[in-house]
Amino acid sequence: MAGSVKPSLMSVHVVAFGNERDGFPEDNQQSSLIWTYLGRSALISATESSLLLNSANHVGNPVFTEYQACVFGNVRLVVHDCPLWDIFDSDWYTSQNLIGGADIIVIKYSVNDKSSFQEVKDSYVPMIKRALNHCSIPVIISAVGARKSEVPCTCPLCSSDRGSCVTASEGIQLAKELGATYLELHSLSDFYIGKYFGGVLEYFMIQSLNQKSSEKMKKRKKSHKCHGVKPPQLEQPGAFQWELLEEDIKKKLKDPGEVELILEKVKCILKTPGKVNSAKNCRSHQTARPLQLSDTSLKLFFNTHVLADVIFQIQGATVPAHRAVLVARCEVMAAMFNGSYIEANSFLVPVYGVSKDTFLSFLEYLYTDSCCPASILQAMSLLICAEMYQVSRLQHICELYIITQLQSMPSRELASTSLSVVSLLRKAKFHNSDCLSTWLLHFIATNYLIFSQKPEFQDLSAEERNFVEMHRWPSSMYLKQLADYRNYINSQKCHCIVMCPYYATYIRSRHWVKPRMM
């Protein structure tokens, strides 16, 4: 049987832990979650429908039950299932090697067997946490079965029945500890296995394949490079390059105002957050309205009373500042202190609408030309403050920080985080951050399978929902084609996949083409 699996270019390795058998009658192996999924999934190639199976007593690998199949046409799927901790612990070296090579981890337990859940929590979870410290592996927690007694009896005489079921809150808490995706599978039906569990598993399989394809492409490009020739280094544009760019822009744009606006935007893009360009580079493209500082000595006066001539009152605290710095760095401050406003003649100036920490970060940027938000929420608060005082470059820095942080967030963390991306979208739109709001809407659409399961998804407006549905990935057309394909396969598939060796030939004769992911 082992020779029936065709060699493929890529493979996905899934490792499953825990015993879910008590959730269903334990009459045969087909009552297990993994066996049922592999037997019913439409992604399994018909030629591999026999599901290569090595029993737990196999000499080569006594720890796991091994399944092999082909998915997505030519991708090799290898699943190692370990239902008992004693067997797993008996061959620690083999177990650790298999976990180290896992692309996806599945944790399963029966909701009617508290002991199996406790074994998962006490034995498997600490070991999986250590594995997750070294690499980012998606984890799926599957609570299998329908609870026999959802609310246990609280009578003191019925203590034996108390806590016999694993509640949903216990499973969700375990998922939060691991940053995992939590699923409730009340039965091994086509809906729960094929669409619910299968949909999540196949999503992570696609993510794993995309990552492997990217890494393989990088290695291929690296191998084709000449060893004796080094790639050219991209240097920062100097004064000479800046003058050439300025001349080219002036040739294409006749309006001096538009030329200045374009040059300022280019400066914001080229400027690295947290660093200050040298005075030599700054001298070639300084404008009448300074966008950045060429000297860091002003940071010595930040949040100090030395020579301070204005005190901001915010949330019961006072923050000293210097009018000269504020006027030079912020046009709103310049109008406030030089105009006919009450602040022009006041030593104490109250500040409303922002927190003390956010306002201190704002002042730090004015004094040092740099900022380093500690979180996405802090960056959004600082963006709102920058919009209030019309400091556009600080807005761009905060936008870049938020985008970078969300892009680097793994899928499993994105699925379990309490951060509301829809709320960030609302704030970005309200505070005229068009670039960030457009990107966030596209980010929700490209991660449709994750955000469509979150309650915040319902808060999108009708226009936003239409945009997300139109640009979603995977597309609705692909999912419809896949559903039709699954229905066709299920309607034609034999009941006994082991005893139907000519099934693959029959499928080929029908000339059915499986839908491809765009």
Tab-separated table of C-alpha atoms in Angstrom, residues 158-373:
chain	number	residue	atom	x	y	z
A	158	CYS	CA	-24.581	14.096	43.578
A	159	SER	CA	-20.902	14.956	43.757
A	160	SER	CA	-20.037	12.093	41.416
A	161	ASP	CA	-21.848	13.781	38.539
A	162	ARG	CA	-20.358	17.203	39.136
A	163	GLY	CA	-17.816	18.273	36.551
A	164	SER	CA	-18.178	15.162	34.410
A	165	CYS	CA	-18.346	17.272	31.239
A	166	VAL	CA	-15.729	19.656	29.898
A	167	THR	CA	-17.393	23.043	29.530
A	168	ALA	CA	-16.885	25.319	26.543
A	169	SER	CA	-15.268	27.975	28.739
A	170	GLU	CA	-12.553	25.507	29.794
A	171	GLY	CA	-11.772	24.731	26.168
A	172	ILE	CA	-11.741	28.408	25.181
A	173	GLN	CA	-9.389	29.204	28.075
A	174	LEU	CA	-7.021	26.464	26.938
A	175	ALA	CA	-7.142	27.861	23.393
A	176	LYS	CA	-6.238	31.324	24.679
A	177	GLU	CA	-3.204	29.929	26.506
A	178	LEU	CA	-1.900	28.405	23.270
A	179	GLY	CA	-3.155	31.056	20.863
A	180	ALA	CA	-5.126	28.274	19.181
A	181	THR	CA	-8.354	28.046	17.191
A	182	TYR	CA	-11.158	26.440	19.255
A	183	LEU	CA	-13.820	24.245	17.591
A	184	GLU	CA	-16.905	22.494	19.013
A	185	LEU	CA	-17.705	19.307	17.030
A	186	HIS	CA	-21.015	17.947	18.321
A	187	SER	CA	-20.964	15.047	15.864
A	188	LEU	CA	-18.864	13.505	13.104
A	189	SER	CA	-21.306	14.628	10.406
A	190	ASP	CA	-20.417	16.129	7.038
A	191	PHE	CA	-21.098	19.629	8.365
A	192	TYR	CA	-18.886	19.437	11.450
A	193	ILE	CA	-16.106	17.389	9.850
A	194	GLY	CA	-16.146	18.477	6.199
A	195	LYS	CA	-17.081	22.149	6.435
A	196	TYR	CA	-16.269	23.175	10.011
A	197	PHE	CA	-13.173	21.205	11.069
A	198	GLY	CA	-12.105	20.576	7.468
A	199	GLY	CA	-12.453	24.223	6.474
A	200	VAL	CA	-10.186	25.422	9.289
A	201	LEU	CA	-7.638	22.634	8.755
A	202	GLU	CA	-7.520	23.228	5.002
A	203	TYR	CA	-7.063	26.971	5.560
A	204	PHE	CA	-3.967	26.326	7.679
A	205	MET	CA	-2.774	23.773	5.115
A	206	ILE	CA	-2.949	26.458	2.417
A	207	GLN	CA	-1.074	28.891	4.671
A	208	SER	CA	1.648	26.284	5.264
A	209	LEU	CA	1.969	25.542	1.544
A	210	ASN	CA	2.208	29.247	0.709
A	211	GLN	CA	4.968	29.682	3.277
A	212	LYS	CA	6.881	26.664	1.968
A	213	SER	CA	6.509	27.873	-1.617
A	214	SER	CA	7.886	31.267	-0.649
A	215	GLU	CA	10.849	29.721	1.176
A	216	LYS	CA	11.520	27.356	-1.730
A	217	MET	CA	11.468	30.244	-4.203
A	218	LYS	CA	13.939	32.202	-2.061
A	219	LYS	CA	16.313	29.233	-1.930
A	220	ARG	CA	16.015	28.754	-5.678
A	221	LYS	CA	16.836	32.399	-6.384
A	222	LYS	CA	19.762	32.228	-3.987
A	223	SER	CA	21.168	29.105	-5.665
A	224	HIS	CA	21.082	30.778	-9.105
A	225	LYS	CA	23.198	33.713	-7.994
A	226	CYS	CA	26.812	33.837	-9.105
A	227	HIS	CA	29.197	33.178	-6.235
A	228	GLY	CA	31.785	35.632	-7.501
A	229	VAL	CA	29.411	38.561	-8.016
A	230	LYS	CA	27.782	40.308	-5.057
A	231	PRO	CA	24.334	41.862	-5.441
A	232	PRO	CA	24.267	45.666	-5.617
A	233	GLN	CA	23.494	47.470	-2.370
A	234	LEU	CA	20.680	49.992	-2.315
A	235	GLU	CA	22.059	53.188	-0.853
A	236	GLN	CA	20.102	55.993	0.772
A	237	PRO	CA	19.554	58.892	-1.630
A	238	GLY	CA	22.089	61.665	-1.093
A	239	ALA	CA	22.052	65.347	-1.963
A	240	PHE	CA	22.967	64.748	-5.615
A	241	GLN	CA	20.202	62.195	-6.148
A	242	TRP	CA	17.722	64.451	-4.369
A	243	GLU	CA	18.506	67.363	-6.677
A	244	LEU	CA	17.968	65.149	-9.737
A	245	LEU	CA	14.628	63.980	-8.356
A	246	GLU	CA	13.568	67.556	-7.620
A	247	GLU	CA	14.474	68.662	-11.165
A	248	ASP	CA	12.522	65.776	-12.732
A	249	ILE	CA	9.430	66.581	-10.639
A	250	LYS	CA	9.608	70.289	-11.584
A	251	LYS	CA	9.705	69.348	-15.278
A	252	LYS	CA	6.498	67.321	-14.979
A	253	LEU	CA	4.600	69.582	-12.548
A	254	LYS	CA	4.331	73.290	-13.319
A	255	ASP	CA	2.609	74.290	-10.061
A	256	PRO	CA	5.245	75.038	-7.348
A	257	GLY	CA	2.745	74.109	-4.647
A	258	GLU	CA	2.260	70.641	-6.088
A	259	VAL	CA	6.041	70.195	-6.413
A	260	GLU	CA	6.530	71.055	-2.742
A	261	LEU	CA	3.718	68.695	-1.703
A	262	ILE	CA	5.214	65.766	-3.658
A	263	LEU	CA	8.696	66.390	-2.251
A	264	GLU	CA	7.346	66.459	1.298
A	265	LYS	CA	5.594	63.112	0.766
A	266	VAL	CA	8.806	61.588	-0.597
A	267	LYS	CA	10.673	62.853	2.469
A	268	CYS	CA	8.130	61.183	4.740
A	269	ILE	CA	8.614	57.876	2.903
A	270	LEU	CA	12.420	58.008	2.895
A	271	LYS	CA	12.695	59.072	6.509
A	272	THR	CA	13.314	56.082	8.820
A	273	PRO	CA	11.208	56.281	12.036
A	274	GLY	CA	13.359	56.636	15.132
A	275	LYS	CA	16.464	57.901	13.275
A	276	VAL	CA	17.625	61.376	12.274
A	277	ASN	CA	19.307	62.070	8.939
A	278	SER	CA	22.698	63.740	9.013
A	279	ALA	CA	22.939	67.496	8.572
A	280	LYS	CA	24.737	66.980	5.259
A	281	ASN	CA	21.810	65.113	3.720
A	282	CYS	CA	19.193	67.397	5.222
A	283	ARG	CA	20.820	70.558	3.929
A	284	SER	CA	20.023	69.738	0.305
A	285	HIS	CA	16.258	69.519	0.713
A	286	GLN	CA	15.246	71.724	3.644
A	287	THR	CA	12.057	73.729	3.096
A	288	ALA	CA	10.559	76.750	4.782
A	289	ARG	CA	8.443	74.437	6.942
A	290	PRO	CA	10.813	72.015	8.739
A	291	LEU	CA	9.667	68.416	8.672
A	292	GLN	CA	12.544	66.900	10.618
A	293	LEU	CA	15.289	67.885	13.028
A	294	SER	CA	18.958	67.861	12.099
A	295	ASP	CA	20.091	68.082	15.725
A	296	THR	CA	19.076	65.919	18.671
A	297	SER	CA	20.091	68.419	21.385
A	298	LEU	CA	16.455	69.472	21.889
A	299	LYS	CA	15.709	66.133	23.536
A	300	LEU	CA	17.603	67.403	26.586
A	301	PHE	CA	14.764	69.887	27.146
A	302	PHE	CA	11.948	67.389	26.697
A	303	ASN	CA	9.667	67.154	29.774
A	304	THR	CA	11.903	69.380	31.878
A	305	HIS	CA	11.272	72.700	33.640
A	306	VAL	CA	14.573	74.184	32.441
A	307	LEU	CA	13.666	77.387	30.518
A	308	ALA	CA	10.053	76.148	30.220
A	309	ASP	CA	7.576	78.937	29.439
A	310	VAL	CA	4.345	76.930	29.183
A	311	ILE	CA	2.774	74.195	31.337
A	312	PHE	CA	0.192	71.790	29.933
A	313	GLN	CA	-2.463	70.504	32.344
A	314	ILE	CA	-3.713	67.019	31.414
A	315	GLN	CA	-5.511	64.404	33.534
A	316	GLY	CA	-4.525	66.101	36.788
A	317	ALA	CA	-0.821	66.238	35.901
A	318	THR	CA	1.419	68.971	34.495
A	319	VAL	CA	3.815	68.730	31.551
A	320	PRO	CA	6.397	71.509	30.960
A	321	ALA	CA	7.239	72.645	27.425
A	322	HIS	CA	8.872	75.438	25.408
A	323	ARG	CA	6.846	77.634	23.101
A	324	ALA	CA	9.696	78.132	20.616
A	325	VAL	CA	9.965	74.389	19.959
A	326	LEU	CA	6.194	73.915	19.720
A	327	VAL	CA	5.733	76.848	17.337
A	328	ALA	CA	8.597	75.703	15.086
A	329	ARG	CA	7.432	72.089	14.884
A	330	CYS	CA	3.632	72.334	14.825
A	331	GLU	CA	1.504	74.765	12.801
A	332	VAL	CA	-1.511	74.335	15.077
A	333	MET	CA	0.648	75.196	18.101
A	334	ALA	CA	2.053	78.173	16.214
A	335	ALA	CA	-1.443	79.515	15.515
A	336	MET	CA	-2.511	78.838	19.103
A	337	PHE	CA	0.396	80.666	20.747
A	338	ASN	CA	0.819	83.505	18.200
A	339	GLY	CA	-2.812	84.293	17.457
A	340	SER	CA	-5.605	85.902	19.398
A	341	TYR	CA	-6.393	82.772	21.367
A	342	ILE	CA	-6.394	82.699	25.154
A	343	GLU	CA	-3.425	80.282	25.140
A	344	ALA	CA	-1.187	83.000	23.680
A	345	ASN	CA	-1.144	84.828	27.043
A	346	SER	CA	-1.567	81.852	29.383
A	347	PHE	CA	1.159	80.021	31.252
A	348	LEU	CA	-1.125	77.071	32.118
A	349	VAL	CA	-2.763	75.455	29.089
A	350	PRO	CA	-5.335	72.653	29.609
A	351	VAL	CA	-5.403	69.739	27.143
A	352	TYR	CA	-8.499	67.649	26.505
A	353	GLY	CA	-9.295	64.597	24.421
A	354	VAL	CA	-6.010	62.704	24.853
A	355	SER	CA	-4.323	60.829	27.674
A	356	LYS	CA	-1.180	62.001	29.426
A	357	ASP	CA	0.964	59.179	27.982
A	358	THR	CA	-0.228	59.895	24.447
A	359	PHE	CA	0.427	63.628	24.779
A	360	LEU	CA	3.914	62.953	26.182
A	361	SER	CA	4.654	60.740	23.166
A	362	PHE	CA	3.429	63.535	20.914
A	363	LEU	CA	5.686	66.101	22.605
A	364	GLU	CA	8.591	63.642	22.464
A	365	TYR	CA	8.204	63.510	18.689
A	366	LEU	CA	8.201	67.321	18.468
A	367	TYR	CA	11.434	67.490	20.484
A	368	THR	CA	13.284	64.463	19.060
A	369	ASP	CA	11.679	63.836	15.646
A	370	SER	CA	11.198	60.185	16.578
A	371	CYS	CA	8.604	57.990	18.235
A	372	CYS	CA	8.353	54.341	19.232
A	373	PRO	CA	4.815	53.178	20.120
